[in-house]
Amino acid sequence: MKHPPGILGSSPLRRDGLEKVTGAARYLDDLPAEGTWVGATVRSRHPHARIVSLRFDRTKAPADAVFVHAGDIDGVNGLQILDDRWPILASKEVHYVGEAVALVAAPTAEDALRAAAAVEVEYEQRPAVLDWEEAARNEPLYELALDEGRCEAILEAAANGDDGLILVEGEYFTGAQEHLYLETQAMLAEWVDGRLAVTGSMQCPYYVKNALQHVFSLGEDAVQVVGRYMGGAFGGKEDYPSLLAAHAALLARAARRPVRIVYDRHEDIVATTKRHPSHTRIRSAVKKDGTLVAARVDFDLDGGAYLGLSPVVLSRGILHATGPYRVPNVRIRGRVLRTDTPPSGAFRGFGAPQSQFAWERHMDRIGRRLGIDPLTLRRRNVLHPGDRLPTGQLMDASCGAAAALEEAARRGDFLRRWKKAEEDRRRDEPLGRGNRPVATGVGLSLAFHGAGFTGLGEHRMRSPVTVRLTAEGRLEILCAATEMGQGAVTVLPMLAADAAGLRIDDVLIHEPDTDVVPDSGPTVASRTTMVVGATAARAAHELVQRIVQWKEEQMGEAALRVEDSRLLGPGGEIGDFRELAREYLAAGQPDAVTVHNEPPPWQRFDEDSYHGSAYPTYSYQAQVIEVEVDTDTLQVRPTRAVAAAEVGKVLHEVQCRGQVEGGLLQAVGWALWEEMKRKDGQLLNDRMTTYIVPTFLDAPEMEVHLIEEPWEGPPHGAKGVGELPMDGPASAVCAAIENAVGIALDSIPATPERLLDHHIEAAQGGRR
Amino acid sequence: MKVHFILNGKAVEAEGRPTDRLLDVLRHVFHLTGAKEGCGEGECGACTVLLDGRTVLSCLVPLIQVDGRSVITVEGLAATEKGHAYLERFALKGGTQCGACTPGIVLSGAHLLQEHPHPSHREVAHALAGNICRCTGYQAIQRALSEEPEAVLDSTLLPAADAEREDGS
Amino acid sequence: MNPASGLPRTVDEALLRLQERPDTVALAGCTDWMVRDRLARADAPPVIDLLAIEELHGIEEIATPPSEAKRPAGADADPTTPPPLLRIGATTTFGEIRVDRRVVEGYPILAEVASQIGSRQIQNRATLGGNLVNASPAGDSLPVLLALAAEVEIASPDGRRRIPYDAFHLGYRETALGPGELLTAVLLPPPPPHQAFRKVGTRAAVAISKVMVAMAAHSRQGRWSSMRIAAGSVAPVPMRLRAAEKVCEGAPIDVETATEAAEAAWGEVEPIDDVRSTARYRRWALSRVVRRLLLEM
Ligand SMILES: Cc1cc2nc3c(=O)[nH]c(=O)nc-3n(C[C@H](O)[C@H](O)[C@H](O)COP(=O)(O)OP(=O)(O)OC[C@H]3O[C@@H](n4cnc5c(N)ncnc54)[C@H](O)[C@@H]3O)c2cc1C
Ligand code: FES
Ligand code: FES
């Protein structure tokens, strides 16, 4: 089938665009409030404590308020994610500040807060696990290992200076990061005749549905979940909405009416999941010319109080732990440690930004040690087609690591700028007396991101997508993909239209309503375009084929086809697709086609040894980031970011750029300002005035170059771009700071305070 | 108390407590849910509206201070022909992703463009620094605003602010 | 009195109202007051709207010289002081101050600080008077007004009085404003020729200050005179850096003086650790910024 010109790679107005710019788009909190009550949550104020007593003092609460505690849960008091040990409501013990202990609902938000204030909880405090050292002494929540080659022997040789090898060691930290999606968590639940209906802001309606069935011991037919537009998610609405939905459902049952819970910002920051903090130690053996020979990586994540999604985050973390480079001998150990802090969860990048921050900083450390510039060192080791990853996976032709590296370095004029800043710094000691007010520096990094689920996740799911005809003769995609701003509701119809020979506006997409759409899997892991999109395209193609075949039979004519929504025969145009489709429907023909995702049959992955192809393909991004460091205040201003992203195939250019630019800034924010500050388990910066995300004035000017090295798989070789831009920039920012003022930071965020501490310690160390 | 004001060019009245937030009045009394609560503390800009032609944060404006004034929300901007065209171009250029910041951003943007057609990069950044966007990295917003054609930016972009006032103030 | 709402329209009416109902809250731009939790606002006390009082608003030049009364030592009056003064009404917003020609030309550091407060939306509402009365140690205009040797005008039921701004902040969030009193205006003496300001915030915009330094001075034959240096966010109240000022007084305008003053500044502050920064950083940045501003001013 010929493609109508220009659907893919063009940038049509996004489907949700007009609704969003005119303010007409209805997010959960925008639904009319009439008839619904408002829920509020009573939360633990201690990181670890036993609940001695829990009492709702009705005399202090508004008259009709309802109260729910763990004892009211008749199914399972556990949030079904990978295990179900995260309680819906704490019953005996609390394990983080902000953990839900009880719920209340009342007719208005103010009454709900008053009711919450009428809940009295008595605690007996217990010693809490709050730091890395203490956590490392306890049993980890989860562990993984990946071995290839003879790592330890080589490291030992390097340690002894044998074989011309050099040992380079480093230790790296990254902090927790708050998603700060602009729309806080929001959910509405209602029971109608024993059936539970939930709608709200969520990435994964079927996760929510499964969790609700678990909590309430309900059958599949008894729960309906509808995902709405999300005002941002970034992974933060992958796991947590299931908990919130359970809360809303408990309250709705108690109140016998619809109940909504919309977190205020403070509550959202305190209680919801965060990016895992990480601690990485790397021991590596390199040749004098910078060739990587072996690396041992110990990668620890702070999982918080409960397991949640941590094993999957850890898995992705270790699978990206040596970046897009050839490292023939590796020994990687990953652990999820447990602390009495809010469970860490999914956040754009899912472990890969943490491990690649460490790895890229380590590359810079190797370069510094050997006197090799960052570009040359990376060139020497970068993956090319035909090379292998530590898992043994052979890189195919769609390995654009080198292309991304070269493009970013060239467009960002990296080497010249880097050398100049090195010279300037050596000459005039920017932090000394008589300094320039501002020192500039430039940093380079390269990272990659596996597309889709890790391992054989896609093989197990073989997720279905349905395409059906509407009465007016348009196609409608039924899938569970949700729109969080990334553009799913635009790109999926584009792919289907392209595959079916239709105009874009002849393809609709149904809202993700579990009563209607099949479980096409969660909207995570950069899999929506690549996996769901490709499946939708096949389904659409298949359905249109069937219609065409039916018509051929009707007409006794072969070689009909649909192009640009017109039915064409050998003699030219026969009619319009919508008319044809209506005819087909009128004839009582089946109106829908369901097809399942077909992951590449060659993909094998051994989940015990961690060998094989963990992902069918990878996307790559390199960036050159320039900063200005104020030499008086050590404030860092990122001024320019040049990124080259190799994404296989660009399907919607505006949206693709938007992903790279948005992800890049989130990564820069993580590198420079974003930090969860805790003292004794209490979060100190639980407001937007103290949790600092970048404003317009903080953002660098960006130049994004998109590179296409299509992989063999559908759709058209596109590889996923949602998370990729989060992986590399933080390290480039640190490298740029180092280039500017000589402070080599191995932990982020690189706040002025942390830079100063480093500077002073280095100066004192130097004097001694 | 009862207050009278001009909302998107029309005279309206609202009943409420003097310290009720304009944001809540817009959303709950007038069902104009374009303005969003992203923080409730003046930090995010999602609740931005125009008050007597200036951008303000409706989460920090008490109802009492709206009496006798003019308020324009994104719905008002969308209702003018030029406003709608401006908004459509904004979306086409990638200025919106999740959309939660958008109603505030496009109002700050419209206000800027009326004062400075063809704003420089710095001018856009300064004018929009009070509107946090977590999705776009701001670049597409920058492009959308700096490429906006001047011709559309006359006074008919926004609804009239001087509809008949009802009280004598 | 506003016939429709019954709200005061003059300062005297407002004072009367505050006397009648001492729990009455005087609202200005509300950018501090509205940032309070929902329940507190729901039990709203009676309010008056200062923005509706015309005489509290606007910038004008006035002829009266500053009262000589009770000026603290060290805050010398320039001998050549002829009027006029610039009078900035308490409810004038930072947005208005930012673009006022007299401010931009005469008191550029005030225009600059105005442009760095919060965001445009905040500047369109936040008032100078609110910033002073709110009296946060991180209030950005505070050190600037100290450096500019401002005076403030206070209205009480007993009449109006004027005090040097140096005497306004008494302790942490404690001011010379008595119950039932209103701050009516800020008065600026003629502009000093040298002025400099630096805000070190948590990010480039919508930032609360970790450290602020404002300074203003005259110079004679290559030497500093009438140097006033003020700092914010390093103590419970905005403070004059008197040791640093003393170093500069009569000293040559050069690197040595700047360096010595920076060291003096280092020694005279006792900042604290808090959620936004550390004591170590504040002291370091303060000292470096003092030096930098003296070099550039
Ligand atoms: C997002 C955000 C960012 C901010 N950024 C900054 C910043 O960068 N720098 C900074 O310094 N501040 C900042 N602030 C704080 C605030 O904007 C300022 O302090 C502002 O100047 C307060 O003025 P207002 O008119 O809004 O005061 P209001 O909130 O109206 O009043 C504050 C208090 O002062 C009293 N009051 C006000 N005026 C008078 C008067 N004339 N007489 C007697 N009492 C009076 C009120 O009763 C109230 O108790 C920020 C606030 C927010 C929400
Ligand atoms: S909700 Fe008003 S600024 Fe965030
Ligand atoms: S588009 Fe999502 S916050 Fe701006």
PDB file of C-alpha atoms in Angstrom, chain A residues 109-110 113-114 264 431-437 630-635 673 677 684-685 687-690 692-693 695 697-698 752-753 756-757 760-761, chain C residues 35 38-39 41-43 198-206 208 210 259 262-263 266 274-278 280-282 284-285 287-289 291-292 296:
ATOM      1  CA  ALA A 109     -12.834  20.729  50.557  1.00  0.00           C
ATOM      2  CA  GLU A 110     -12.833  22.886  53.649  1.00  0.00           C
ATOM      3  CA  LEU A 113      -9.814  19.347  55.938  1.00  0.00           C
ATOM      4  CA  ARG A 114     -11.734  19.984  59.147  1.00  0.00           C
ATOM      5  CA  ASP A 264      -2.740  20.094  46.855  1.00  0.00           C
ATOM      6  CA  LEU A 431      37.834  31.140  41.821  1.00  0.00           C
ATOM      7  CA  GLY A 432      40.952  32.900  43.022  1.00  0.00           C
ATOM      8  CA  ARG A 433      41.400  36.584  43.716  1.00  0.00           C
ATOM      9  CA  GLY A 434      41.372  38.899  40.761  1.00  0.00           C
ATOM     10  CA  ASN A 435      38.962  36.583  39.041  1.00  0.00           C
ATOM     11  CA  ARG A 436      36.603  37.183  36.181  1.00  0.00           C
ATOM     12  CA  PRO A 437      33.001  37.536  37.354  1.00  0.00           C
ATOM     13  CA  ASP A 630      29.361  33.005  38.615  1.00  0.00           C
ATOM     14  CA  THR A 631      32.729  32.951  40.285  1.00  0.00           C
ATOM     15  CA  ASP A 632      31.457  34.933  43.270  1.00  0.00           C
ATOM     16  CA  THR A 633      28.341  32.961  44.037  1.00  0.00           C
ATOM     17  CA  LEU A 634      29.005  29.658  42.236  1.00  0.00           C
ATOM     18  CA  GLN A 635      25.576  29.912  40.679  1.00  0.00           C
ATOM     19  CA  TRP A 673      18.564  22.602  41.487  1.00  0.00           C
ATOM     20  CA  LYS A 677      15.948  17.879  51.406  1.00  0.00           C
ATOM     21  CA  LEU A 684      12.005  20.236  54.362  1.00  0.00           C
ATOM     22  CA  ASN A 685      11.160  21.549  50.921  1.00  0.00           C
ATOM     23  CA  ARG A 687       6.495  23.594  48.410  1.00  0.00           C
ATOM     24  CA  MET A 688       7.243  25.080  45.045  1.00  0.00           C
ATOM     25  CA  THR A 689       9.056  27.961  46.687  1.00  0.00           C
ATOM     26  CA  THR A 690      11.596  25.537  48.117  1.00  0.00           C
ATOM     27  CA  ILE A 692      13.280  24.495  42.744  1.00  0.00           C
ATOM     28  CA  VAL A 693      12.429  23.625  39.154  1.00  0.00           C
ATOM     29  CA  THR A 695      11.768  28.704  35.075  1.00  0.00           C
ATOM     30  CA  LEU A 697      14.885  32.260  32.626  1.00  0.00           C
ATOM     31  CA  ASP A 698      16.790  29.244  33.898  1.00  0.00           C
ATOM     32  CA  PRO A 752      26.214  26.471  44.754  1.00  0.00           C
ATOM     33  CA  GLU A 753      26.349  25.197  48.325  1.00  0.00           C
ATOM     34  CA  LEU A 756      31.401  25.571  47.610  1.00  0.00           C
ATOM     35  CA  ASP A 757      31.805  22.646  49.977  1.00  0.00           C
ATOM     36  CA  ILE A 760      36.741  24.443  50.159  1.00  0.00           C
ATOM     37  CA  GLU A 761      37.498  20.808  50.836  1.00  0.00           C
TER      38      GLU A 761
ATOM     39  CA  VAL C  35      -0.252  32.427  50.767  1.00  0.00           C
ATOM     40  CA  ARG C  38      -6.958  27.181  53.288  1.00  0.00           C
ATOM     41  CA  LEU C  39      -8.563  26.849  56.682  1.00  0.00           C
ATOM     42  CA  ARG C  41      -8.373  31.950  55.054  1.00  0.00           C
ATOM     43  CA  ALA C  42     -11.755  30.305  55.321  1.00  0.00           C
ATOM     44  CA  ASP C  43     -12.189  31.740  58.809  1.00  0.00           C
ATOM     45  CA  ARG C 198      22.951  41.970  43.836  1.00  0.00           C
ATOM     46  CA  LYS C 199      20.373  39.358  44.631  1.00  0.00           C
ATOM     47  CA  VAL C 200      21.619  35.805  45.014  1.00  0.00           C
ATOM     48  CA  GLY C 201      18.478  33.738  44.703  1.00  0.00           C
ATOM     49  CA  THR C 202      17.559  30.110  44.475  1.00  0.00           C
ATOM     50  CA  ARG C 203      17.283  30.379  40.668  1.00  0.00           C
ATOM     51  CA  ALA C 204      17.056  33.054  37.983  1.00  0.00           C
ATOM     52  CA  ALA C 205      13.461  34.097  38.615  1.00  0.00           C
ATOM     53  CA  VAL C 206      10.670  33.573  41.135  1.00  0.00           C
ATOM     54  CA  ILE C 208      13.750  33.807  47.256  1.00  0.00           C
ATOM     55  CA  LYS C 210      19.819  33.416  49.867  1.00  0.00           C
ATOM     56  CA  THR C 259      38.993  43.160  49.454  1.00  0.00           C
ATOM     57  CA  ALA C 262      34.744  41.993  51.892  1.00  0.00           C
ATOM     58  CA  GLU C 263      36.753  40.562  54.748  1.00  0.00           C
ATOM     59  CA  TRP C 266      32.671  38.181  56.357  1.00  0.00           C
ATOM     60  CA  ASP C 274      17.985  26.848  56.476  1.00  0.00           C
ATOM     61  CA  VAL C 275      16.047  25.074  53.761  1.00  0.00           C
ATOM     62  CA  ARG C 276      17.371  27.421  51.079  1.00  0.00           C
ATOM     63  CA  SER C 277      21.054  27.581  51.872  1.00  0.00           C
ATOM     64  CA  THR C 278      23.836  27.115  54.376  1.00  0.00           C
ATOM     65  CA  ARG C 280      28.861  28.751  55.108  1.00  0.00           C
ATOM     66  CA  TYR C 281      27.592  29.570  51.661  1.00  0.00           C
ATOM     67  CA  ARG C 282      25.824  32.745  52.717  1.00  0.00           C
ATOM     68  CA  TRP C 284      31.114  33.232  51.428  1.00  0.00           C
ATOM     69  CA  ALA C 285      28.773  34.605  48.792  1.00  0.00           C
ATOM     70  CA  SER C 287      31.770  38.514  51.121  1.00  0.00           C
ATOM     71  CA  ARG C 288      32.499  37.850  47.461  1.00  0.00           C
ATOM     72  CA  VAL C 289      29.554  39.913  46.326  1.00  0.00           C
ATOM     73  CA  ARG C 291      33.921  42.803  46.907  1.00  0.00           C
ATOM     74  CA  ARG C 292      32.521  42.493  43.416  1.00  0.00           C
ATOM     75  CA  GLU C 296      32.013  47.506  39.789  1.00  0.00           C
TER      76      GLU C 296
END
